[in-house]
Amino acid sequence: MLKNKIVFITGASAGIGEACAYAFAKEGANLILTARRLDRLQEIKEEIEDKFSVNVLAEKLDISNRDEVISVIKNLGEQWMNIDILVNNAGLGRGLNKLHEDDPNGWDEMIDTNVKGLLIVTKEVVKTMVRRKRGHVINIGSIAGHQAYPGGSVYCATKFAVRAISDSLRIEMLEHNIKVSSIDPGMVETEFSEVRFYGDKEKAKNVYKGLKPLSAEDIAETVIFCATRPKHVNINEIIIMPSVQATAMVAHRE
Ligand code: 8X3
C-alpha cells in the first residue's frame, strides 16, 4: 500500500522522525528526509538505501525558517514533487519552568518550530496535494495538546495549537480527498528531554526513571497504521501512552 509512495518527514535526523523513516522504507516508500543536521540525515539515507530498495532525498531544512521551507519544497523537482504523505514531526520543548521565571527565547523557539514551522510546511506541501486531489497529513502532536501542566504553558500551548490546526485542516481538506491525522503521545524516550533541558543529560534521564516509556518505534508503528487504512477510513486522532502513564503528570514509577 505504501510501495513507491513519496513520504516527506520533518525532524527526520533522530527520534520519532528517524524511526518513521525506517518504518516507511520497510514498506517500500520513497522518502524526503528533512532536518537541520544534514550529516545525520546523510547517514540515515545511506543506511536506508543500503537496506531497503527505496530512494531517499536528504534535505537540510530548519522549518522555523520560512524562506528555506518555501525554497526547499518549491525546488524538489519532478521526481519528488508529488508528495503522498507528510509527517509533521519536527518540534521541541524548551525548559519546564513557571511562566514568570521562564526564558522568552525558549518560547520563540517552540512557537517558531512547533506552530509556525508546521504551518508553513503544511501550507507548501498541502498546496501540491490539493492540486493532485490526494494526500495524507500526519501530525505528531502530544498529550500536552490535551492537558496543560505546570511548567508547560508555552509547550502545551504549541501542542494545543497543533491539535487545532489538525482539526481545522481536516475540515478544509474533506472536499480535496486529503486525510488529516494526529498522533499524540505521552512519554517517548528520544532526545526530546535532553533538548528540553538544554543538554542536561541527568535531568533528561530522570524523566524516564523507574518506568518504561514509549519508544520512537512505537510511534512510527502507529504512524504506519494511520497511513495504511483503507481509502474510506481515517484515523482522526490517537492518544498513545506508556502503560504506566495515565496523564501528562501522573505515571507509576517502580
Ligand atoms: C512530550 C510529552 O508529557 O513531556 O510531548 O509533554 S510531555
PDB file of C-alpha atoms and ligand atoms in Angstrom:
ATOM      1  CA  MET A   1       0.000   0.000   0.000  1.00  0.00           C
ATOM      2  CA  LEU A   2       2.922   2.343   0.673  1.00  0.00           C
ATOM      3  CA  LYS A   3       5.164   0.973  -2.048  1.00  0.00           C
ATOM      4  CA  ASN A   4       6.564   3.784  -4.249  1.00  0.00           C
ATOM      5  CA  LYS A   5       4.634   6.431  -2.309  1.00  0.00           C
ATOM      6  CA  ILE A   6       6.519   9.634  -1.527  1.00  0.00           C
ATOM      7  CA  VAL A   7       6.708  10.493   2.171  1.00  0.00           C
ATOM      8  CA  PHE A   8       8.016  13.839   3.421  1.00  0.00           C
ATOM      9  CA  ILE A   9       9.242  13.760   7.024  1.00  0.00           C
ATOM     10  CA  THR A  10      10.399  16.729   9.110  1.00  0.00           C
ATOM     11  CA  GLY A  11      12.826  16.272  12.001  1.00  0.00           C
ATOM     12  CA  ALA A  12      13.992  13.025  10.422  1.00  0.00           C
ATOM     13  CA  SER A  13      17.532  13.059  11.837  1.00  0.00           C
ATOM     14  CA  ALA A  14      16.603  11.419  15.152  1.00  0.00           C
ATOM     15  CA  GLY A  15      13.841  10.116  17.383  1.00  0.00           C
ATOM     16  CA  ILE A  16      10.325   9.665  16.037  1.00  0.00           C
ATOM     17  CA  GLY A  17      11.195  11.180  12.649  1.00  0.00           C
ATOM     18  CA  GLU A  18      14.088   8.792  12.104  1.00  0.00           C
ATOM     19  CA  ALA A  19      12.009   5.807  13.245  1.00  0.00           C
ATOM     20  CA  CYS A  20       9.282   6.841  10.790  1.00  0.00           C
ATOM     21  CA  ALA A  21      11.874   6.971   8.001  1.00  0.00           C
ATOM     22  CA  TYR A  22      12.883   3.343   8.613  1.00  0.00           C
ATOM     23  CA  ALA A  23       9.278   2.205   9.060  1.00  0.00           C
ATOM     24  CA  PHE A  24       8.137   3.769   5.770  1.00  0.00           C
ATOM     25  CA  ALA A  25      11.237   2.495   3.940  1.00  0.00           C
ATOM     26  CA  LYS A  26      10.453  -1.024   5.155  1.00  0.00           C
ATOM     27  CA  GLU A  27       7.065  -0.654   3.456  1.00  0.00           C
ATOM     28  CA  GLY A  28       8.732   0.379   0.185  1.00  0.00           C
ATOM     29  CA  ALA A  29       8.045   4.112   0.299  1.00  0.00           C
ATOM     30  CA  ASN A  30      10.469   6.687  -1.107  1.00  0.00           C
ATOM     31  CA  LEU A  31      11.496   9.335   1.381  1.00  0.00           C
ATOM     32  CA  ILE A  32      12.188  13.028   1.550  1.00  0.00           C
ATOM     33  CA  LEU A  33      14.001  13.408   4.846  1.00  0.00           C
ATOM     34  CA  THR A  34      14.467  16.878   6.267  1.00  0.00           C
ATOM     35  CA  ALA A  35      16.206  18.197   9.374  1.00  0.00           C
ATOM     36  CA  ARG A  36      18.728  20.805  10.435  1.00  0.00           C
ATOM     37  CA  ARG A  37      21.513  18.209  10.845  1.00  0.00           C
ATOM     38  CA  LEU A  38      22.379  17.207   7.291  1.00  0.00           C
ATOM     39  CA  ASP A  39      25.265  14.913   8.314  1.00  0.00           C
ATOM     40  CA  ARG A  40      22.909  12.760  10.396  1.00  0.00           C
ATOM     41  CA  LEU A  41      20.399  12.707   7.537  1.00  0.00           C
ATOM     42  CA  GLN A  42      23.086  11.580   5.075  1.00  0.00           C
ATOM     43  CA  GLU A  43      23.991   8.642   7.318  1.00  0.00           C
ATOM     44  CA  ILE A  44      20.343   7.636   7.622  1.00  0.00           C
ATOM     45  CA  LYS A  45      19.896   7.997   3.860  1.00  0.00           C
ATOM     46  CA  GLU A  46      22.871   5.729   3.162  1.00  0.00           C
ATOM     47  CA  GLU A  47      21.773   3.108   5.637  1.00  0.00           C
ATOM     48  CA  ILE A  48      18.179   3.071   4.385  1.00  0.00           C
ATOM     49  CA  GLU A  49      19.212   2.893   0.721  1.00  0.00           C
ATOM     50  CA  ASP A  50      21.569   0.079   1.625  1.00  0.00           C
ATOM     51  CA  LYS A  51      18.954  -1.918   3.474  1.00  0.00           C
ATOM     52  CA  PHE A  52      15.766  -1.266   1.519  1.00  0.00           C
ATOM     53  CA  SER A  53      15.409  -0.720  -2.192  1.00  0.00           C
ATOM     54  CA  VAL A  54      13.909   2.749  -1.983  1.00  0.00           C
ATOM     55  CA  ASN A  55      15.073   6.223  -2.949  1.00  0.00           C
ATOM     56  CA  VAL A  56      15.888   8.803  -0.301  1.00  0.00           C
ATOM     57  CA  LEU A  57      16.350  12.537  -0.691  1.00  0.00           C
ATOM     58  CA  ALA A  58      18.065  14.241   2.250  1.00  0.00           C
ATOM     59  CA  GLU A  59      17.453  17.986   2.545  1.00  0.00           C
ATOM     60  CA  LYS A  60      18.854  20.350   5.139  1.00  0.00           C
ATOM     61  CA  LEU A  61      15.880  22.238   6.483  1.00  0.00           C
ATOM     62  CA  ASP A  62      15.142  24.383   9.504  1.00  0.00           C
ATOM     63  CA  ILE A  63      11.344  24.606   9.454  1.00  0.00           C
ATOM     64  CA  SER A  64      11.417  27.771  11.546  1.00  0.00           C
ATOM     65  CA  ASN A  65      12.995  29.473   8.518  1.00  0.00           C
ATOM     66  CA  ARG A  66      10.011  30.260   6.303  1.00  0.00           C
ATOM     67  CA  ASP A  67      12.022  31.159   3.192  1.00  0.00           C
ATOM     68  CA  GLU A  68      14.026  27.947   3.465  1.00  0.00           C
ATOM     69  CA  VAL A  69      10.844  25.859   3.680  1.00  0.00           C
ATOM     70  CA  ILE A  70       9.311  27.552   0.650  1.00  0.00           C
ATOM     71  CA  SER A  71      12.506  27.189  -1.369  1.00  0.00           C
ATOM     72  CA  VAL A  72      13.169  23.525  -0.484  1.00  0.00           C
ATOM     73  CA  ILE A  73       9.628  22.440  -1.349  1.00  0.00           C
ATOM     74  CA  LYS A  74       9.482  24.565  -4.497  1.00  0.00           C
ATOM     75  CA  ASN A  75      12.751  23.088  -5.771  1.00  0.00           C
ATOM     76  CA  LEU A  76      12.019  19.415  -5.119  1.00  0.00           C
ATOM     77  CA  GLY A  77      11.963  18.638  -8.815  1.00  0.00           C
ATOM     78  CA  GLU A  78       9.894  16.311 -10.965  1.00  0.00           C
ATOM     79  CA  GLN A  79      10.860  13.065  -9.221  1.00  0.00           C
ATOM     80  CA  TRP A  80       9.956  14.240  -5.725  1.00  0.00           C
ATOM     81  CA  MET A  81       7.215  16.849  -6.000  1.00  0.00           C
ATOM     82  CA  ASN A  82       4.223  14.505  -5.817  1.00  0.00           C
ATOM     83  CA  ILE A  83       4.212  14.033  -2.066  1.00  0.00           C
ATOM     84  CA  ASP A  84       1.667  11.461  -0.868  1.00  0.00           C
ATOM     85  CA  ILE A  85       2.205  11.648   2.871  1.00  0.00           C
ATOM     86  CA  LEU A  86       3.506  14.475   5.040  1.00  0.00           C
ATOM     87  CA  VAL A  87       4.699  13.586   8.535  1.00  0.00           C
ATOM     88  CA  ASN A  88       4.950  16.790  10.555  1.00  0.00           C
ATOM     89  CA  ASN A  89       7.275  15.529  13.241  1.00  0.00           C
ATOM     90  CA  ALA A  90       9.815  18.309  13.866  1.00  0.00           C
ATOM     91  CA  GLY A  91       9.215  20.007  17.183  1.00  0.00           C
ATOM     92  CA  LEU A  92      10.808  20.735  20.532  1.00  0.00           C
ATOM     93  CA  GLY A  93      10.280  21.679  24.134  1.00  0.00           C
ATOM     94  CA  ARG A  94      12.456  24.286  25.853  1.00  0.00           C
ATOM     95  CA  GLY A  95      12.520  24.418  29.647  1.00  0.00           C
ATOM     96  CA  LEU A  96       9.967  23.253  32.175  1.00  0.00           C
ATOM     97  CA  ASN A  97       9.750  26.452  34.159  1.00  0.00           C
ATOM     98  CA  LYS A  98       6.961  28.530  35.588  1.00  0.00           C
ATOM     99  CA  LEU A  99       5.934  31.184  33.107  1.00  0.00           C
ATOM    100  CA  HIS A 100       7.050  34.103  35.296  1.00  0.00           C
ATOM    101  CA  GLU A 101      10.516  32.544  35.660  1.00  0.00           C
ATOM    102  CA  ASP A 102      10.912  31.345  32.097  1.00  0.00           C
ATOM    103  CA  ASP A 103      13.235  32.473  29.307  1.00  0.00           C
ATOM    104  CA  PRO A 104      11.241  34.037  26.441  1.00  0.00           C
ATOM    105  CA  ASN A 105      13.882  32.879  23.935  1.00  0.00           C
ATOM    106  CA  GLY A 106      12.654  29.344  24.501  1.00  0.00           C
ATOM    107  CA  TRP A 107       9.099  30.491  23.747  1.00  0.00           C
ATOM    108  CA  ASP A 108      10.230  31.803  20.376  1.00  0.00           C
ATOM    109  CA  GLU A 109      11.974  28.536  19.531  1.00  0.00           C
ATOM    110  CA  MET A 110       8.918  26.458  20.425  1.00  0.00           C
ATOM    111  CA  ILE A 111       6.385  28.685  18.711  1.00  0.00           C
ATOM    112  CA  ASP A 112       8.555  29.222  15.624  1.00  0.00           C
ATOM    113  CA  THR A 113       9.097  25.489  15.133  1.00  0.00           C
ATOM    114  CA  ASN A 114       6.098  23.665  16.612  1.00  0.00           C
ATOM    115  CA  VAL A 115       3.478  26.087  15.308  1.00  0.00           C
ATOM    116  CA  LYS A 116       4.775  28.455  12.627  1.00  0.00           C
ATOM    117  CA  GLY A 117       7.153  25.875  11.142  1.00  0.00           C
ATOM    118  CA  LEU A 118       4.488  23.197  10.994  1.00  0.00           C
ATOM    119  CA  LEU A 119       2.123  25.716   9.406  1.00  0.00           C
ATOM    120  CA  ILE A 120       4.416  26.748   6.567  1.00  0.00           C
ATOM    121  CA  VAL A 121       5.497  23.172   5.772  1.00  0.00           C
ATOM    122  CA  THR A 122       1.841  22.133   5.750  1.00  0.00           C
ATOM    123  CA  LYS A 123       0.813  25.049   3.539  1.00  0.00           C
ATOM    124  CA  GLU A 124       3.515  24.367   0.960  1.00  0.00           C
ATOM    125  CA  VAL A 125       3.018  20.586   0.828  1.00  0.00           C
ATOM    126  CA  VAL A 126      -0.784  20.645   1.015  1.00  0.00           C
ATOM    127  CA  LYS A 127      -0.916  23.056  -1.953  1.00  0.00           C
ATOM    128  CA  THR A 128       0.597  20.300  -4.090  1.00  0.00           C
ATOM    129  CA  MET A 129      -1.740  17.668  -2.614  1.00  0.00           C
ATOM    130  CA  VAL A 130      -4.821  19.804  -3.340  1.00  0.00           C
ATOM    131  CA  ARG A 131      -3.723  20.050  -6.985  1.00  0.00           C
ATOM    132  CA  ARG A 132      -3.496  16.253  -7.184  1.00  0.00           C
ATOM    133  CA  LYS A 133      -6.602  15.654  -5.047  1.00  0.00           C
ATOM    134  CA  ARG A 134      -4.822  13.126  -2.890  1.00  0.00           C
ATOM    135  CA  GLY A 135      -2.670  13.015   0.203  1.00  0.00           C
ATOM    136  CA  HIS A 136      -2.411  12.431   3.898  1.00  0.00           C
ATOM    137  CA  VAL A 137      -1.062  14.797   6.545  1.00  0.00           C
ATOM    138  CA  ILE A 138       0.038  13.105   9.763  1.00  0.00           C
ATOM    139  CA  ASN A 139       0.877  15.465  12.600  1.00  0.00           C
ATOM    140  CA  ILE A 140       2.841  14.382  15.644  1.00  0.00           C
ATOM    141  CA  GLY A 141       1.058  16.160  18.470  1.00  0.00           C
ATOM    142  CA  SER A 142       1.353  15.345  22.161  1.00  0.00           C
ATOM    143  CA  ILE A 143      -0.602  14.574  25.300  1.00  0.00           C
ATOM    144  CA  ALA A 144       0.447  18.182  26.003  1.00  0.00           C
ATOM    145  CA  GLY A 145      -2.102  19.202  23.380  1.00  0.00           C
ATOM    146  CA  HIS A 146      -4.855  17.752  25.544  1.00  0.00           C
ATOM    147  CA  GLN A 147      -3.693  18.527  29.073  1.00  0.00           C
ATOM    148  CA  ALA A 148      -1.848  21.558  30.405  1.00  0.00           C
ATOM    149  CA  TYR A 149       0.687  21.070  33.187  1.00  0.00           C
ATOM    150  CA  PRO A 150       2.845  23.321  35.372  1.00  0.00           C
ATOM    151  CA  GLY A 151       5.970  24.479  33.568  1.00  0.00           C
ATOM    152  CA  GLY A 152       4.358  23.642  30.246  1.00  0.00           C
ATOM    153  CA  SER A 153       2.399  26.756  29.413  1.00  0.00           C
ATOM    154  CA  VAL A 154       4.142  27.501  26.137  1.00  0.00           C
ATOM    155  CA  TYR A 155       4.941  23.920  25.087  1.00  0.00           C
ATOM    156  CA  CYS A 156       1.362  22.884  25.858  1.00  0.00           C
ATOM    157  CA  ALA A 157       0.071  25.946  24.014  1.00  0.00           C
ATOM    158  CA  THR A 158       2.023  24.917  20.907  1.00  0.00           C
ATOM    159  CA  LYS A 159       0.642  21.370  21.063  1.00  0.00           C
ATOM    160  CA  PHE A 160      -2.920  22.627  21.689  1.00  0.00           C
ATOM    161  CA  ALA A 161      -2.291  24.705  18.554  1.00  0.00           C
ATOM    162  CA  VAL A 162      -1.183  21.653  16.571  1.00  0.00           C
ATOM    163  CA  ARG A 163      -4.420  19.942  17.588  1.00  0.00           C
ATOM    164  CA  ALA A 164      -6.487  22.936  16.444  1.00  0.00           C
ATOM    165  CA  ILE A 165      -4.562  23.065  13.165  1.00  0.00           C
ATOM    166  CA  SER A 166      -5.187  19.342  12.560  1.00  0.00           C
ATOM    167  CA  ASP A 167      -8.905  19.742  13.298  1.00  0.00           C
ATOM    168  CA  SER A 168      -9.350  22.803  11.053  1.00  0.00           C
ATOM    169  CA  LEU A 169      -7.291  21.334   8.247  1.00  0.00           C
ATOM    170  CA  ARG A 170      -9.247  18.063   8.361  1.00  0.00           C
ATOM    171  CA  ILE A 171     -12.442  20.005   7.671  1.00  0.00           C
ATOM    172  CA  GLU A 172     -10.853  22.107   4.932  1.00  0.00           C
ATOM    173  CA  MET A 173      -9.445  19.023   3.219  1.00  0.00           C
ATOM    174  CA  LEU A 174     -12.677  16.987   3.075  1.00  0.00           C
ATOM    175  CA  GLU A 175     -13.548  18.186  -0.407  1.00  0.00           C
ATOM    176  CA  HIS A 176      -9.992  17.583  -1.621  1.00  0.00           C
ATOM    177  CA  ASN A 177      -9.764  13.899  -0.697  1.00  0.00           C
ATOM    178  CA  ILE A 178      -6.915  14.567   1.734  1.00  0.00           C
ATOM    179  CA  LYS A 179      -6.779  12.868   5.123  1.00  0.00           C
ATOM    180  CA  VAL A 180      -5.505  14.533   8.280  1.00  0.00           C
ATOM    181  CA  SER A 181      -4.455  12.514  11.325  1.00  0.00           C
ATOM    182  CA  SER A 182      -2.860  13.449  14.610  1.00  0.00           C
ATOM    183  CA  ILE A 183      -0.822  11.130  16.784  1.00  0.00           C
ATOM    184  CA  ASP A 184      -0.487  12.435  20.305  1.00  0.00           C
ATOM    185  CA  PRO A 185       1.986  10.553  22.502  1.00  0.00           C
ATOM    186  CA  GLY A 186       2.785  10.717  26.177  1.00  0.00           C
ATOM    187  CA  MET A 187       6.353   9.968  27.252  1.00  0.00           C
ATOM    188  CA  VAL A 188       8.567   8.811  24.394  1.00  0.00           C
ATOM    189  CA  GLU A 189      12.265   8.316  25.083  1.00  0.00           C
ATOM    190  CA  THR A 190      14.097  10.356  22.451  1.00  0.00           C
ATOM    191  CA  GLU A 191      16.346  13.406  22.527  1.00  0.00           C
ATOM    192  CA  PHE A 192      13.216  15.362  23.495  1.00  0.00           C
ATOM    193  CA  SER A 193      14.026  15.720  27.201  1.00  0.00           C
ATOM    194  CA  GLU A 194      17.703  16.435  26.579  1.00  0.00           C
ATOM    195  CA  VAL A 195      16.707  19.277  24.267  1.00  0.00           C
ATOM    196  CA  ARG A 196      14.044  20.454  26.716  1.00  0.00           C
ATOM    197  CA  PHE A 197      16.677  20.700  29.472  1.00  0.00           C
ATOM    198  CA  TYR A 198      19.279  22.343  27.234  1.00  0.00           C
ATOM    199  CA  GLY A 199      21.597  19.324  27.145  1.00  0.00           C
ATOM    200  CA  ASP A 200      21.353  18.313  30.829  1.00  0.00           C
ATOM    201  CA  LYS A 201      21.579  14.529  30.405  1.00  0.00           C
ATOM    202  CA  GLU A 202      20.986  13.779  34.110  1.00  0.00           C
ATOM    203  CA  LYS A 203      17.745  15.748  34.200  1.00  0.00           C
ATOM    204  CA  ALA A 204      16.655  14.141  30.942  1.00  0.00           C
ATOM    205  CA  LYS A 205      17.301  10.635  32.270  1.00  0.00           C
ATOM    206  CA  ASN A 206      15.219  11.314  35.366  1.00  0.00           C
ATOM    207  CA  VAL A 207      12.135  11.939  33.238  1.00  0.00           C
ATOM    208  CA  TYR A 208      12.082   8.248  32.291  1.00  0.00           C
ATOM    209  CA  LYS A 209      13.407   6.914  35.619  1.00  0.00           C
ATOM    210  CA  GLY A 210      11.625   3.850  37.003  1.00  0.00           C
ATOM    211  CA  LEU A 211       9.284   3.375  34.088  1.00  0.00           C
ATOM    212  CA  LYS A 212       9.235   2.060  30.549  1.00  0.00           C
ATOM    213  CA  PRO A 213       8.441   4.944  28.207  1.00  0.00           C
ATOM    214  CA  LEU A 214       7.275   4.588  24.640  1.00  0.00           C
ATOM    215  CA  SER A 215       9.969   4.208  22.018  1.00  0.00           C
ATOM    216  CA  ALA A 216      10.235   6.150  18.780  1.00  0.00           C
ATOM    217  CA  GLU A 217       9.463   2.843  17.031  1.00  0.00           C
ATOM    218  CA  ASP A 218       6.158   2.542  18.930  1.00  0.00           C
ATOM    219  CA  ILE A 219       5.117   5.869  17.435  1.00  0.00           C
ATOM    220  CA  ALA A 220       6.406   5.016  13.956  1.00  0.00           C
ATOM    221  CA  GLU A 221       4.305   1.846  14.038  1.00  0.00           C
ATOM    222  CA  THR A 222       1.253   3.964  14.870  1.00  0.00           C
ATOM    223  CA  VAL A 223       2.048   6.349  12.029  1.00  0.00           C
ATOM    224  CA  ILE A 224       2.214   3.393   9.634  1.00  0.00           C
ATOM    225  CA  PHE A 225      -1.126   2.141  10.955  1.00  0.00           C
ATOM    226  CA  CYS A 226      -2.727   5.520  10.164  1.00  0.00           C
ATOM    227  CA  ALA A 227      -1.085   5.618   6.733  1.00  0.00           C
ATOM    228  CA  THR A 228      -2.307   2.166   5.732  1.00  0.00           C
ATOM    229  CA  ARG A 229      -6.028   2.365   6.478  1.00  0.00           C
ATOM    230  CA  PRO A 230      -8.350   1.779   3.515  1.00  0.00           C
ATOM    231  CA  LYS A 231      -9.370   4.815   1.462  1.00  0.00           C
ATOM    232  CA  HIS A 232     -12.703   5.235   3.293  1.00  0.00           C
ATOM    233  CA  VAL A 233     -11.125   5.145   6.774  1.00  0.00           C
ATOM    234  CA  ASN A 234      -9.343   7.993   8.525  1.00  0.00           C
ATOM    235  CA  ILE A 235      -7.795   7.972  11.963  1.00  0.00           C
ATOM    236  CA  ASN A 236      -8.512  11.475  13.239  1.00  0.00           C
ATOM    237  CA  GLU A 237      -6.539  11.248  16.422  1.00  0.00           C
ATOM    238  CA  ILE A 238      -4.688   8.741  18.548  1.00  0.00           C
ATOM    239  CA  ILE A 239      -3.556   9.384  22.111  1.00  0.00           C
ATOM    240  CA  ILE A 240      -0.832   6.857  22.848  1.00  0.00           C
ATOM    241  CA  MET A 241       0.751   6.491  26.279  1.00  0.00           C
ATOM    242  CA  PRO A 242       3.152   4.169  28.076  1.00  0.00           C
ATOM    243  CA  SER A 243       1.033   1.646  30.005  1.00  0.00           C
ATOM    244  CA  VAL A 244       2.328   3.114  33.265  1.00  0.00           C
ATOM    245  CA  GLN A 245       1.433   6.715  32.395  1.00  0.00           C
ATOM    246  CA  ALA A 246      -2.192   7.832  32.751  1.00  0.00           C
ATOM    247  CA  THR A 247      -1.992  11.591  32.265  1.00  0.00           C
ATOM    248  CA  ALA A 248       0.714  14.080  31.325  1.00  0.00           C
ATOM    249  CA  MET A 249       1.655  14.387  35.009  1.00  0.00           C
ATOM    250  CA  VAL A 250       0.709  11.027  36.505  1.00  0.00           C
ATOM    251  CA  ALA A 251       2.909   7.997  35.938  1.00  0.00           C
ATOM    252  CA  HIS A 252       3.679   4.976  38.085  1.00  0.00           C
ATOM    253  CA  ARG A 253       7.383   4.503  38.779  1.00  0.00           C
ATOM    254  CA  GLU A 254       8.984   1.433  40.347  1.00  0.00           C
TER     255      GLU A 254
HETATM  256  C1  8X3 B   1       6.086  15.459  25.136  1.00  0.00           C
HETATM  257  C2  8X3 B   1       5.262  14.765  26.153  1.00  0.00           C
HETATM  258  O1  8X3 B   1       4.311  14.847  28.525  1.00  0.00           O
HETATM  259  O2  8X3 B   1       6.526  15.807  28.172  1.00  0.00           O
HETATM  260  O3  8X3 B   1       5.329  15.881  24.070  1.00  0.00           O
HETATM  261  O4  8X3 B   1       4.581  16.942  27.377  1.00  0.00           O
HETATM  262  S1  8X3 B   1       5.171  15.648  27.608  1.00  0.00           S
END
